[in-house]
């Protein structure tokens, strides 16, 4: 039931807002932050590297999504832990 996987992926982000600004706590006080006006989208290419274990109808998986893999300043690593149950 144990497997490893690696492969490319696409991450798609979308934020929506009516514009303006909001004053929020920044840890030591407050700051004014801009809100998006309309819909803004972003698409990133990523590498998915991880492993999983299948037992009975359940699966436990740990993956790392890596974006900006060739950049030393824009690289990000996002861990994803998933526990799921099969239905079919």
PDB file of C-alpha atoms in Angstrom:
ATOM      1  CA  UNK A   1       0.000   0.000   0.000  1.00  0.00           C
ATOM      2  CA  UNK A   2       2.966   2.428  -0.014  1.00  0.00           C
ATOM      3  CA  UNK A   3       3.818   4.589  -3.045  1.00  0.00           C
ATOM      4  CA  UNK A   4       5.927   7.566  -4.091  1.00  0.00           C
ATOM      5  CA  UNK A   5       4.950  10.184  -6.640  1.00  0.00           C
ATOM      6  CA  UNK A   6       6.501  13.135  -8.416  1.00  0.00           C
ATOM      7  CA  UNK A   7       5.164  15.247 -11.253  1.00  0.00           C
ATOM      8  CA  UNK A   8       4.217  18.673 -12.534  1.00  0.00           C
ATOM      9  CA  UNK A   9       1.077  20.506 -11.502  1.00  0.00           C
ATOM     10  CA  UNK A  10      -0.738  23.804 -11.894  1.00  0.00           C
ATOM     11  CA  UNK A  11      -1.929  25.963  -8.981  1.00  0.00           C
ATOM     12  CA  UNK A  12      -4.696  28.435  -9.753  1.00  0.00           C
ATOM     13  CA  UNK A  13      -5.514  31.240  -7.294  1.00  0.00           C
ATOM     14  CA  UNK A  14      -8.453  33.621  -7.525  1.00  0.00           C
ATOM     15  CA  UNK A  15      -9.356  36.529  -5.241  1.00  0.00           C
ATOM     16  CA  UNK A  16     -12.408  38.774  -5.492  1.00  0.00           C
ATOM     17  CA  UNK A  17     -13.307  42.046  -3.872  1.00  0.00           C
ATOM     18  CA  UNK A  18     -15.146  45.297  -4.187  1.00  0.00           C
ATOM     19  CA  UNK A  19     -12.049  47.507  -3.772  1.00  0.00           C
ATOM     20  CA  UNK A  20     -11.195  50.048  -1.120  1.00  0.00           C
ATOM     21  CA  UNK A  21      -9.070  49.458   1.952  1.00  0.00           C
ATOM     22  CA  UNK A  22      -9.242  47.794   5.362  1.00  0.00           C
ATOM     23  CA  UNK A  23      -7.453  48.645   8.603  1.00  0.00           C
ATOM     24  CA  UNK A  24      -6.129  45.453  10.192  1.00  0.00           C
ATOM     25  CA  UNK A  25      -3.954  44.454  13.139  1.00  0.00           C
ATOM     26  CA  UNK A  26      -0.345  43.890  12.066  1.00  0.00           C
ATOM     27  CA  UNK A  27       1.034  42.513  15.340  1.00  0.00           C
ATOM     28  CA  UNK A  28       2.246  45.757  16.933  1.00  0.00           C
ATOM     29  CA  UNK A  29      -0.513  48.133  15.870  1.00  0.00           C
ATOM     30  CA  UNK A  30      -2.671  48.590  12.810  1.00  0.00           C
ATOM     31  CA  UNK A  31      -2.003  49.170   9.128  1.00  0.00           C
ATOM     32  CA  UNK A  32      -4.163  49.972   6.144  1.00  0.00           C
ATOM     33  CA  UNK A  33      -4.269  47.301   3.443  1.00  0.00           C
ATOM     34  CA  UNK A  34      -5.695  47.597  -0.049  1.00  0.00           C
ATOM     35  CA  UNK A  35      -8.551  45.308  -1.115  1.00  0.00           C
ATOM     36  CA  UNK A  36      -8.779  43.956  -4.653  1.00  0.00           C
ATOM     37  CA  UNK A  37     -11.263  45.581  -6.978  1.00  0.00           C
ATOM     38  CA  UNK A  38     -12.836  42.968  -9.207  1.00  0.00           C
ATOM     39  CA  UNK A  39     -11.428  39.504  -9.765  1.00  0.00           C
ATOM     40  CA  UNK A  40      -7.678  38.821  -9.848  1.00  0.00           C
ATOM     41  CA  UNK A  41      -6.203  35.464 -10.833  1.00  0.00           C
ATOM     42  CA  UNK A  42      -2.758  33.910 -10.710  1.00  0.00           C
ATOM     43  CA  UNK A  43      -1.474  30.640 -12.142  1.00  0.00           C
ATOM     44  CA  UNK A  44       1.705  28.932 -10.955  1.00  0.00           C
ATOM     45  CA  UNK A  45       3.533  25.870 -12.213  1.00  0.00           C
ATOM     46  CA  UNK A  46       4.505  23.496  -9.403  1.00  0.00           C
ATOM     47  CA  UNK A  47       6.228  20.185  -8.746  1.00  0.00           C
ATOM     48  CA  UNK A  48       4.319  17.713  -6.584  1.00  0.00           C
ATOM     49  CA  UNK A  49       6.603  15.389  -4.622  1.00  0.00           C
ATOM     50  CA  UNK A  50       5.250  13.023  -2.019  1.00  0.00           C
ATOM     51  CA  UNK A  51       4.277   9.623  -0.772  1.00  0.00           C
ATOM     52  CA  UNK A  52       1.109   7.861   0.262  1.00  0.00           C
ATOM     53  CA  UNK A  53      -0.069   4.784   2.086  1.00  0.00           C
ATOM     54  CA  UNK A  54      -3.276   2.907   1.217  1.00  0.00           C
ATOM     55  CA  UNK A  55      -4.890   0.787   3.940  1.00  0.00           C
ATOM     56  CA  UNK A  56      -8.330  -0.740   3.458  1.00  0.00           C
ATOM     57  CA  UNK A  57     -10.596   2.033   2.060  1.00  0.00           C
ATOM     58  CA  UNK A  58      -8.417   4.809   3.524  1.00  0.00           C
ATOM     59  CA  UNK A  59      -5.405   6.710   2.224  1.00  0.00           C
ATOM     60  CA  UNK A  60      -2.869   8.882   4.034  1.00  0.00           C
ATOM     61  CA  UNK A  61      -0.708  11.099   1.841  1.00  0.00           C
ATOM     62  CA  UNK A  62       2.020  13.688   2.443  1.00  0.00           C
ATOM     63  CA  UNK A  63       2.985  15.894  -0.506  1.00  0.00           C
ATOM     64  CA  UNK A  64       5.112  18.975  -1.028  1.00  0.00           C
ATOM     65  CA  UNK A  65       4.088  21.471  -3.708  1.00  0.00           C
ATOM     66  CA  UNK A  66       7.158  23.417  -4.862  1.00  0.00           C
ATOM     67  CA  UNK A  67       6.746  26.586  -6.915  1.00  0.00           C
ATOM     68  CA  UNK A  68       9.538  28.708  -8.376  1.00  0.00           C
ATOM     69  CA  UNK A  69      11.814  25.680  -8.239  1.00  0.00           C
ATOM     70  CA  UNK A  70      14.597  27.341 -10.267  1.00  0.00           C
ATOM     71  CA  UNK A  71      14.518  30.643  -8.342  1.00  0.00           C
ATOM     72  CA  UNK A  72      16.440  31.185  -5.108  1.00  0.00           C
ATOM     73  CA  UNK A  73      14.256  34.192  -4.194  1.00  0.00           C
ATOM     74  CA  UNK A  74      10.741  33.152  -5.322  1.00  0.00           C
ATOM     75  CA  UNK A  75      10.760  29.453  -4.383  1.00  0.00           C
ATOM     76  CA  UNK A  76       7.970  28.307  -2.047  1.00  0.00           C
ATOM     77  CA  UNK A  77       7.369  24.885  -0.519  1.00  0.00           C
ATOM     78  CA  UNK A  78       3.842  24.065   0.642  1.00  0.00           C
ATOM     79  CA  UNK A  79       3.314  20.841   2.600  1.00  0.00           C
ATOM     80  CA  UNK A  80      -0.058  19.112   2.136  1.00  0.00           C
ATOM     81  CA  UNK A  81      -1.263  16.301   4.426  1.00  0.00           C
ATOM     82  CA  UNK A  82      -4.349  14.424   3.212  1.00  0.00           C
ATOM     83  CA  UNK A  83      -6.444  11.696   4.823  1.00  0.00           C
ATOM     84  CA  UNK A  84      -9.197  10.357   2.574  1.00  0.00           C
ATOM     85  CA  UNK A  85     -11.668   7.512   2.207  1.00  0.00           C
ATOM     86  CA  UNK A  86     -12.547   5.809  -1.064  1.00  0.00           C
ATOM     87  CA  UNK A  87     -16.200   5.543  -2.066  1.00  0.00           C
ATOM     88  CA  UNK A  88     -16.066   3.626  -5.365  1.00  0.00           C
TER      89      UNK A  88
END
